[in-house]
Short mmCIF file of C-alpha atoms in Angstrom, two decimals:
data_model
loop_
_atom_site.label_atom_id
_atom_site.label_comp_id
_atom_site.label_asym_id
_atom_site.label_seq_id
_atom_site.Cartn_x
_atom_site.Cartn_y
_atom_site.Cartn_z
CA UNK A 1 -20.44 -5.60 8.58
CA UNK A 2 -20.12 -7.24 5.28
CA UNK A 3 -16.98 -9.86 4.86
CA UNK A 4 -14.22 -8.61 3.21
CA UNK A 5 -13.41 -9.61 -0.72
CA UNK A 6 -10.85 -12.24 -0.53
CA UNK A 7 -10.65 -13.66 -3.77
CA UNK A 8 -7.46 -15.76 -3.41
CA UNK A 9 -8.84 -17.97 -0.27
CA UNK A 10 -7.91 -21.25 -0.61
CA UNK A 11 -4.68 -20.85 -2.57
CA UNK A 12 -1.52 -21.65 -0.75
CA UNK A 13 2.11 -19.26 -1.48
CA UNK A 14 5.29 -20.93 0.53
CA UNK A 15 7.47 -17.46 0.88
CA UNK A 16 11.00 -18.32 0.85
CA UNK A 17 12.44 -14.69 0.17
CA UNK A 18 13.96 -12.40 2.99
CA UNK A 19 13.93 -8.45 3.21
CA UNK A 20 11.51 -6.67 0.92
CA UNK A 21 10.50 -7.69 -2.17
CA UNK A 22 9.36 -11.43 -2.00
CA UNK A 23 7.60 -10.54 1.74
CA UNK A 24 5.99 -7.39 0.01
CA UNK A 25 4.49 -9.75 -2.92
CA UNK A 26 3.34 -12.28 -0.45
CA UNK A 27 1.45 -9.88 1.88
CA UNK A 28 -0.35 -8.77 -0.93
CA UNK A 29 -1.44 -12.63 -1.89
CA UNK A 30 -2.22 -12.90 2.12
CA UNK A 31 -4.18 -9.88 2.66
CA UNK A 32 -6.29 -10.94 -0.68
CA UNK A 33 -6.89 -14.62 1.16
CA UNK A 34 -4.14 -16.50 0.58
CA UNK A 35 -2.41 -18.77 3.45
CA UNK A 36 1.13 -17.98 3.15
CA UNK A 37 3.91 -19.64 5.03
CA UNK A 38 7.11 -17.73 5.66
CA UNK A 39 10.31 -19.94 5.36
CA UNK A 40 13.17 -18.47 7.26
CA UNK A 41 16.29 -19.62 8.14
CA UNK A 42 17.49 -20.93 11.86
CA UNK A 43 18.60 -17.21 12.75
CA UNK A 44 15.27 -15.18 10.69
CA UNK A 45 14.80 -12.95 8.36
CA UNK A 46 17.69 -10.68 8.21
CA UNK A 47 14.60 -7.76 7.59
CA UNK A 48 13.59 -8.80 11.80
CA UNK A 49 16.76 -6.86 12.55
CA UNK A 50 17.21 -4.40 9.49
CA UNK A 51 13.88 -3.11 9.01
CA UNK A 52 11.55 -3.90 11.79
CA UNK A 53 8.97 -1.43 10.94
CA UNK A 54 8.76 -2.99 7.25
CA UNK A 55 9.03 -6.62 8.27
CA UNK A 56 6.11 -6.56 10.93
CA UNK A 57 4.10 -4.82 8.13
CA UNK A 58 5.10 -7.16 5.11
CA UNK A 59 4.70 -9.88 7.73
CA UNK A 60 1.26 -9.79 8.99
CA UNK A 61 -0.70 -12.24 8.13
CA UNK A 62 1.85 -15.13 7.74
CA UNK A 63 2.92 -18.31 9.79
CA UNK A 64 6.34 -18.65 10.27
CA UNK A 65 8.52 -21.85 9.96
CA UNK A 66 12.78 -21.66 10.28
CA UNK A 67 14.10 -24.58 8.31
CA UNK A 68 18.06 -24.90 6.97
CA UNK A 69 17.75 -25.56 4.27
CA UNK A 70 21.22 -26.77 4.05
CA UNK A 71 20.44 -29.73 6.14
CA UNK A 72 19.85 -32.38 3.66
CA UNK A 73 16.82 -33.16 6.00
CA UNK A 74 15.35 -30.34 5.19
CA UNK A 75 14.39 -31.41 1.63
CA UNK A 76 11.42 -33.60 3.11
CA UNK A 77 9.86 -30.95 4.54
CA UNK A 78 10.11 -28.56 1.38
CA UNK A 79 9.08 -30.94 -0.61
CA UNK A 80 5.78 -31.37 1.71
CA UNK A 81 5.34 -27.73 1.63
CA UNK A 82 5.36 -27.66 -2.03
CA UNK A 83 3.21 -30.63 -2.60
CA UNK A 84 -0.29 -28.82 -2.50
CA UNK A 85 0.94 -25.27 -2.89
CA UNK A 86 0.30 -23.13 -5.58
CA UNK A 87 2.82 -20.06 -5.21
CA UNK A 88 6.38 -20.25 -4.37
CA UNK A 89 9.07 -17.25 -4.06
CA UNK A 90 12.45 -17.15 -3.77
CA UNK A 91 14.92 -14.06 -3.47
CA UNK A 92 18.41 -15.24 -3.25
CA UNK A 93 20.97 -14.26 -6.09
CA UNK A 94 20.94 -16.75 -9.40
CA UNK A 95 22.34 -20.17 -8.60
CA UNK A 96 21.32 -20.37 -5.03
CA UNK A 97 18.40 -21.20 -4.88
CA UNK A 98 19.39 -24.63 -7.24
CA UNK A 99 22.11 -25.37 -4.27
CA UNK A 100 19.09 -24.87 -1.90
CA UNK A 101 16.77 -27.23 -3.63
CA UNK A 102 14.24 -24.77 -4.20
CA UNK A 103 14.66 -23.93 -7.98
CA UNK A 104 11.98 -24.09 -10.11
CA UNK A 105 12.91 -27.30 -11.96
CA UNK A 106 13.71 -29.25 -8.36
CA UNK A 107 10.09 -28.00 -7.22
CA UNK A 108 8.19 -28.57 -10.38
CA UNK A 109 9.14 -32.45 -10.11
CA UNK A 110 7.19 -32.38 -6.60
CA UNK A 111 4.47 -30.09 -8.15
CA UNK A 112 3.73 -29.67 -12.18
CA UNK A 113 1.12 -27.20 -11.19
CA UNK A 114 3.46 -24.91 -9.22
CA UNK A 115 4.07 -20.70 -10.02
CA UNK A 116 7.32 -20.22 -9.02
CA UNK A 117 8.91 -16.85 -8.85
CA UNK A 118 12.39 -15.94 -8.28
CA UNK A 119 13.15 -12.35 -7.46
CA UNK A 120 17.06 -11.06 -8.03
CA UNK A 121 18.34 -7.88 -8.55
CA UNK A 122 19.00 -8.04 -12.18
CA UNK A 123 17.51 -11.52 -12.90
CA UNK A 124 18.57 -14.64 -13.82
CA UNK A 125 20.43 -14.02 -17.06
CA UNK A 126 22.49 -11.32 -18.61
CA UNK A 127 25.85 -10.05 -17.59
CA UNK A 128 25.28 -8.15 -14.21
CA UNK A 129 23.26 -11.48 -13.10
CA UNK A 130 25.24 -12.40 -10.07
CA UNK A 131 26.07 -8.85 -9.54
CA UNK A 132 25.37 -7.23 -5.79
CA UNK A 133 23.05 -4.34 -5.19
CA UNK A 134 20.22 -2.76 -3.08
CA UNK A 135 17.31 -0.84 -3.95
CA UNK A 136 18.78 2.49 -3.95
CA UNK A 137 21.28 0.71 -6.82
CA UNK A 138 18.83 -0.39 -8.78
CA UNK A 139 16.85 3.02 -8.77
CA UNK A 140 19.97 4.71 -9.79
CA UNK A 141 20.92 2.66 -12.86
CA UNK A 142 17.50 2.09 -13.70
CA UNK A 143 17.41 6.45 -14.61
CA UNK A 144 15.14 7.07 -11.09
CA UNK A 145 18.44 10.03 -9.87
CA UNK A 146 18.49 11.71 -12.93
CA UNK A 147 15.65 13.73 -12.49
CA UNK A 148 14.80 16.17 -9.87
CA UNK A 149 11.23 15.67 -7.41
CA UNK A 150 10.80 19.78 -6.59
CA UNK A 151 10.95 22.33 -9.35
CA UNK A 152 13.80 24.63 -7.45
CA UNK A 153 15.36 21.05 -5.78
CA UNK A 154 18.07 18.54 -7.17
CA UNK A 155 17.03 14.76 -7.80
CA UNK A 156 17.14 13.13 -4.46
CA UNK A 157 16.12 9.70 -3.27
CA UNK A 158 12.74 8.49 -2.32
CA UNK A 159 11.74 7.10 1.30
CA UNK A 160 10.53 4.50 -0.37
CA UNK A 161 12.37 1.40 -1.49
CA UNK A 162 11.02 2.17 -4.99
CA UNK A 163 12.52 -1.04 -6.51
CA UNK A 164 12.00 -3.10 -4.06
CA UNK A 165 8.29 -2.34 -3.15
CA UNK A 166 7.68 -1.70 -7.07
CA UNK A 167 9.28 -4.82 -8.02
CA UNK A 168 6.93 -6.84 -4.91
CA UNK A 169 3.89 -5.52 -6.43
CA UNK A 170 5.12 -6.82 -9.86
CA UNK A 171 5.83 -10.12 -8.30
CA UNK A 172 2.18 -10.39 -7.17
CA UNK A 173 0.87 -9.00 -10.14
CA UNK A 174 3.17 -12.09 -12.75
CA UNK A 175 1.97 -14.41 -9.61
CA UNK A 176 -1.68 -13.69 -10.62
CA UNK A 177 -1.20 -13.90 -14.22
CA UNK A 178 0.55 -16.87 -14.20
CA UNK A 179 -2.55 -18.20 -12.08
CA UNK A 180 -4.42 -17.56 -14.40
CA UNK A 181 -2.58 -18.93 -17.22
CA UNK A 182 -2.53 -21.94 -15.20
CA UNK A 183 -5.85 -22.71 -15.15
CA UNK A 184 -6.05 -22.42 -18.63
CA UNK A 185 -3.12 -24.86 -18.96
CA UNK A 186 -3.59 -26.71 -16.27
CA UNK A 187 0.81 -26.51 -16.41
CA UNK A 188 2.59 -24.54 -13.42
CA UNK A 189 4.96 -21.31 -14.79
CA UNK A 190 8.64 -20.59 -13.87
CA UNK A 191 9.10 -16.54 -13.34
CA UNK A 192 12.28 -14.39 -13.11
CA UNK A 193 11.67 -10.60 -11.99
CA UNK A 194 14.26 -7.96 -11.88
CA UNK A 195 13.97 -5.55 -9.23
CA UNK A 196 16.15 -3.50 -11.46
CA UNK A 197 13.95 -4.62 -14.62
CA UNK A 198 10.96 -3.35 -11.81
CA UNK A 199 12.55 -0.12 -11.39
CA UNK A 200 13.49 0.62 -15.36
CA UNK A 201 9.68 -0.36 -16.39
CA UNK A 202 8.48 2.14 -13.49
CA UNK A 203 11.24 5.16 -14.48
CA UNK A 204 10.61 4.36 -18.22
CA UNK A 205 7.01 4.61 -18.12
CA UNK A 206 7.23 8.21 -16.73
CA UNK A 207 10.17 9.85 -18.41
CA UNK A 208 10.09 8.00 -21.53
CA UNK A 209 13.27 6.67 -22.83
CA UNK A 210 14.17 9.68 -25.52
CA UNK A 211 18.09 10.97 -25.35
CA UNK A 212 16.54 14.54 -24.92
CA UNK A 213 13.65 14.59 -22.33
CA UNK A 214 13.08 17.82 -20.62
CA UNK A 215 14.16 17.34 -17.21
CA UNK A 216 11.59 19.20 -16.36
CA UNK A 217 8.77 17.94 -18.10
CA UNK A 218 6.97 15.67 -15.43
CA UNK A 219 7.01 19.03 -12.79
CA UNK A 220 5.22 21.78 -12.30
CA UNK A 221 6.04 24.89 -10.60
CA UNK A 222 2.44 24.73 -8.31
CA UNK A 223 2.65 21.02 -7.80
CA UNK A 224 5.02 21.03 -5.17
CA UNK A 225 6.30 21.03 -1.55
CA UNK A 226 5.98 24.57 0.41
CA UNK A 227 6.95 25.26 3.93
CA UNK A 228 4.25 27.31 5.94
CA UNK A 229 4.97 30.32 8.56
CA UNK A 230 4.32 27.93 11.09
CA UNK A 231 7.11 25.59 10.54
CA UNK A 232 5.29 22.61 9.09
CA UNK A 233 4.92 21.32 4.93
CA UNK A 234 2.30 21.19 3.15
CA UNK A 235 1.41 20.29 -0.70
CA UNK A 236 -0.21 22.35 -3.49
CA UNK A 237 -1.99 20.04 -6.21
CA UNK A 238 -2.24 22.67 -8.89
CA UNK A 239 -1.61 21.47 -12.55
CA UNK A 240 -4.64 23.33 -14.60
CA UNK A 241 -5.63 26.47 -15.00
CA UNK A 242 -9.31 26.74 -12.83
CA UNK A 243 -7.65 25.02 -9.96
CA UNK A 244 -4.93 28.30 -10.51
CA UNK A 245 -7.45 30.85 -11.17
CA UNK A 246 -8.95 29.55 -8.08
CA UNK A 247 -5.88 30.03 -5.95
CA UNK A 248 -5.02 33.69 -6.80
CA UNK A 249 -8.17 34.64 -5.93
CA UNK A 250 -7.41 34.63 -2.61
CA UNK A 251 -3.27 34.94 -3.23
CA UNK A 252 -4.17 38.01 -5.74
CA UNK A 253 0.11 38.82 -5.59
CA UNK A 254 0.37 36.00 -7.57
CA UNK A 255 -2.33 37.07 -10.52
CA UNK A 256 0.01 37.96 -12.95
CA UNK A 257 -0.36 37.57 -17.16
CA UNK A 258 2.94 35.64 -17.26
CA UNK A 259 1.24 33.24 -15.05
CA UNK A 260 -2.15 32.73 -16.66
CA UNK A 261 -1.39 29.60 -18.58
CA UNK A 262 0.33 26.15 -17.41
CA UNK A 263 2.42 27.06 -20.24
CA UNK A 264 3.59 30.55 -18.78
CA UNK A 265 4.01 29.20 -15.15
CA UNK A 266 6.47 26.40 -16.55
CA UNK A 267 8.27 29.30 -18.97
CA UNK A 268 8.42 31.03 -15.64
CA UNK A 269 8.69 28.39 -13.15
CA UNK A 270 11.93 29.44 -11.64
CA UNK A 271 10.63 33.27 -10.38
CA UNK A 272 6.91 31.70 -9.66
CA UNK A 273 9.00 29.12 -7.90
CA UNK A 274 10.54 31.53 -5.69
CA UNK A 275 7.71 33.70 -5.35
CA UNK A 276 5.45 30.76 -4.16
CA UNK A 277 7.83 30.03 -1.09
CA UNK A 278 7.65 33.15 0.06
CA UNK A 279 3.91 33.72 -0.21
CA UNK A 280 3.62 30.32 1.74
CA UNK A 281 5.52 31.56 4.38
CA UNK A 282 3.19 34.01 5.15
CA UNK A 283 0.50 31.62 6.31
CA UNK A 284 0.07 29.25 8.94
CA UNK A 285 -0.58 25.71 7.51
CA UNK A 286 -4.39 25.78 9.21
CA UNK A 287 -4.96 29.10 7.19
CA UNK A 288 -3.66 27.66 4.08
CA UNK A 289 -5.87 24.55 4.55
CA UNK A 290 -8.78 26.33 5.82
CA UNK A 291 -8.81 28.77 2.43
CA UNK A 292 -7.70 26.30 0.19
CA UNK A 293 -10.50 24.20 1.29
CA UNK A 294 -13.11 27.10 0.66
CA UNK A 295 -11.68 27.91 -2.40
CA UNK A 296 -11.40 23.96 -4.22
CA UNK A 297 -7.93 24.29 -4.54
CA UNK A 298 -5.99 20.82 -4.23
CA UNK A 299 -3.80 20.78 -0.72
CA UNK A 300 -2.80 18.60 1.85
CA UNK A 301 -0.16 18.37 4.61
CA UNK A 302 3.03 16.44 5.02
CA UNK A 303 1.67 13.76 6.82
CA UNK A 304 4.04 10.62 8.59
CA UNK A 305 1.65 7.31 7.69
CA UNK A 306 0.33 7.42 11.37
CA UNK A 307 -0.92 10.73 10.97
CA UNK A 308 -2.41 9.65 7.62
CA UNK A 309 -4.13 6.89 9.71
CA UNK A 310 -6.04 8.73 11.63
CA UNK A 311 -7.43 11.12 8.99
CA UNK A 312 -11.14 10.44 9.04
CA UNK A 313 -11.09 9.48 5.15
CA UNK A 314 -8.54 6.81 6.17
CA UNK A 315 -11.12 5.81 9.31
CA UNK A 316 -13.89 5.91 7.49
CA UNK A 317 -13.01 3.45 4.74
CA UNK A 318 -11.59 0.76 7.05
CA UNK A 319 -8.15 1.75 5.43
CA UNK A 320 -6.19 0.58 8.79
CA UNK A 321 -7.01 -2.90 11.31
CA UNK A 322 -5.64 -3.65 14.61
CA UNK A 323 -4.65 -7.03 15.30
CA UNK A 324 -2.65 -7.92 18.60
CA UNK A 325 -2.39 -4.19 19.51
CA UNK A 326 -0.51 -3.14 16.67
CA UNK A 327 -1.84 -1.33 13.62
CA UNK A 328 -1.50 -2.34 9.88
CA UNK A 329 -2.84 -0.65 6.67
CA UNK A 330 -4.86 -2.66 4.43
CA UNK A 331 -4.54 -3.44 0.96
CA UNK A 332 -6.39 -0.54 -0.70
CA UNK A 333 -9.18 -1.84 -3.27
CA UNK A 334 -12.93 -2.80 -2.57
CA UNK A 335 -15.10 -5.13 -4.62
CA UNK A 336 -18.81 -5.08 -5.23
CA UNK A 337 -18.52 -2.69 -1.66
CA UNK A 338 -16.80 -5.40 0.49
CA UNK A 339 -13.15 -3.81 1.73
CA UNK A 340 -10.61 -5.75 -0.36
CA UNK A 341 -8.47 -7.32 2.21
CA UNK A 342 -8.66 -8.72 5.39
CA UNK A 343 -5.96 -9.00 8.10
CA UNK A 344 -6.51 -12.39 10.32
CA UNK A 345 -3.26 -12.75 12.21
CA UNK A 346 -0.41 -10.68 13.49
CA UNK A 347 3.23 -10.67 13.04
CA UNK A 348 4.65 -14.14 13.48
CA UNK A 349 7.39 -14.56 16.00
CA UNK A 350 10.48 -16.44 13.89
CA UNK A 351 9.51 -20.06 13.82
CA UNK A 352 6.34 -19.72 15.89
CA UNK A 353 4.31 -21.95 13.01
CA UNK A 354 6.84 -24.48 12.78
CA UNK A 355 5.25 -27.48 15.23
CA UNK A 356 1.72 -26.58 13.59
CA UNK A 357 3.03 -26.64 10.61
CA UNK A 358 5.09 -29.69 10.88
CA UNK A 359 1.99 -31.28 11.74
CA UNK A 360 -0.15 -30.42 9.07
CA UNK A 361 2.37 -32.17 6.74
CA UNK A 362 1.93 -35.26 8.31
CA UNK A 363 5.01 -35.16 10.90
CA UNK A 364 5.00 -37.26 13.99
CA UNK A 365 6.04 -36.36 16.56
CA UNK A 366 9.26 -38.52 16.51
CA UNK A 367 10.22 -37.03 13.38
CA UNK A 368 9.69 -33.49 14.44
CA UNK A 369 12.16 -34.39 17.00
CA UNK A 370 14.76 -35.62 15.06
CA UNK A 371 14.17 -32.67 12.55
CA UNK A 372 14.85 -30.61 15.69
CA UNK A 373 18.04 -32.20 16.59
CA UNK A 374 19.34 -32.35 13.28
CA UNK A 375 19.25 -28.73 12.99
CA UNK A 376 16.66 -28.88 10.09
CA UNK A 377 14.11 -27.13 11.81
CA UNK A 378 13.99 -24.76 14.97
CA UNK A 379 10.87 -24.42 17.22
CA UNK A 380 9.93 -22.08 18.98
#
């Protein structure tokens, strides 16, 4: 089996951001090659707790170290982290991060060539700086409520953490240009990303940012969720007019003049709307693949991810690994026909790096001692 692309080997990230975003960003540098070590406080990630299904997956491929970084001990150890590293990110709200001693101009002292990146809700200037929110907050002021999903359905919220997860790939993908600006410069680069910056740019890009948009102008009545005789969901994919002309050759109810064109099925979206659920209903969802199928018309089921995973697409392509028992999806690019990613460690228990970690900075083991009964540091 070929080895996998991983581009970023070599380069170090210290991850000092909790939850989603900073942990999403970081998993992407990790699963590309990078050695990434997770900073968490004494008691973890809050995420452990929260969101255990998203923190073992943001977390693979991480060691783990709990530091206060309160304890004016600490700093040492920070500071060692730093030294050699070539990412850091932070996710605390503006102004914290300076008490903490892991701001950008502390850091850059230690390290001119460091990419720092710290994550906030709405960044580290402007009025609603130090103002609270989640993702779902951030999606709403950022426009992503205003406009329904379903043709027939009113706007409703994602499963996703759009803002958070959108805003984590954005943080890897100003990590990467700042890397690169850096070896041009040879100078390290201070970011600030907006999670609700991330989910304006997103919500902006596909509504536009006109007074008047059609609500209605990103849907289409045959794109859409349908519910099948049998109980389960499935998905049509139909947006032009073979893939339509296709489909009512087997649904011939539907073959109608007023739906010919794109254009007539949106002028009559709400009665082909209706129609469509209906006709659905008269199918299992194994008929409606099985003819769909035969007749190239775009469908697939409501899947959960663990379903997806066992698709034989997904299992051909290498598109899931299991390390430790457990399963994690892999990040989903190839190069020159090498998978693009490569998981080489599990989840990390909170703190279960520290010792090794300690080490590697030069720690004896007197001093990892007293870091330990200062309360700097917790071992496992």
């Amino acid at each position: 089996m070929a080895q996998p692309w991983q581009p970023l080997a070599g380069l170090k990230a210290v991850d000092f951001a909790m939850f989603i975003p900073g942990p999403f960003a970081s998993a992407i540098l990790a699963d590309l090659g990078a050695e990434v070590v997770k900073v968490e406080p004494p008691t973890g990630d809050p995420a452990r707790s929260y969101l255990p299904p998203q923190f073992r997956t943001e977390n693979r491929n991480k060691r783990s170290i709990a530091i206060n970084l309160k304890a004016q001990e600490s700093r040492a150890i920070v500071e060692r982290l730093v030294r050699d590293a070539d990412f850091v990110l932070e996710g605390f709200r503006p102004g914290v991060a300076k008490r903490l001693g892991i701001d950008y101009e502390t850091l850059a002292k230690v390290n001119g060539r460091l990419i720092h990146c710290s994550i906030s809700g709405y960044g580290q200037t402007g009025p609603w700086r130090e103002r609270p929110g989640h993702d779902l907050n951030y999606v709403a002021a950022a426009g992503g409520l205003a406009f329904p999903g379903q043709w027939l359905k009113a706007p409703a919220r994602s499963s996703l953490a759009i803002a958070d997860m959108g805003g984590g790939a954005f943080t890897a993908t100003a990590l990467l240009a700042a890397l690169a600006e850096r070896n041009r410069t040879g100078r390290g680069v201070q970011l600030d990303l907006s999670l609700f910056e991330a989910a304006f740019f997103l919500f902006a890009m596909r509504h536009g940012l006109a007074h008047d948009v059609d609500p209605r102008a990103h849907l289409f009545p045959v794109n859409d969720v349908f519910e099948t005789k049998d109980g389960k969901r499935l998905t049509l994919g139909i947006l032009e007019d073979h893939f339509w002309n296709n489909f009512v050759a087997f649904v011939p109810e539907l073959k109608h003049e007023d739906f010919a064109t794109d254009a007539g099925r949106r002028a009559n979206g709400d009665r082909l709307s209706g129609l469509l659920e209906k006709v659905m209903r008269t199918r299992s969802a194994e008929e409606w693949v099985r003819l769909c199928e035969e007749h190239d018309v775009p469908l697939d089921l409501c899947l959960t991810p663990a379903q997806s995973a066992e698709l034989e697409q997904n299992v051909r392509r290498g598109n899931a690994t299991v390390v430790r028992g457990e399963k994690f999806a892999t990040f989903p690019a190839f190069a020159d026909g090498r998978r693009g990613s490569a998981i080489r460690r599990g989840v990390p228990a909170l703190g279960e790096h520290g010792r090794e970690i300690l080490v590697e900075l030069g720690f004896d083991d007197g001093e990892i001692a007293d870091l330990a009964r200062a309360g700097s540091v917790k071992l496992p």
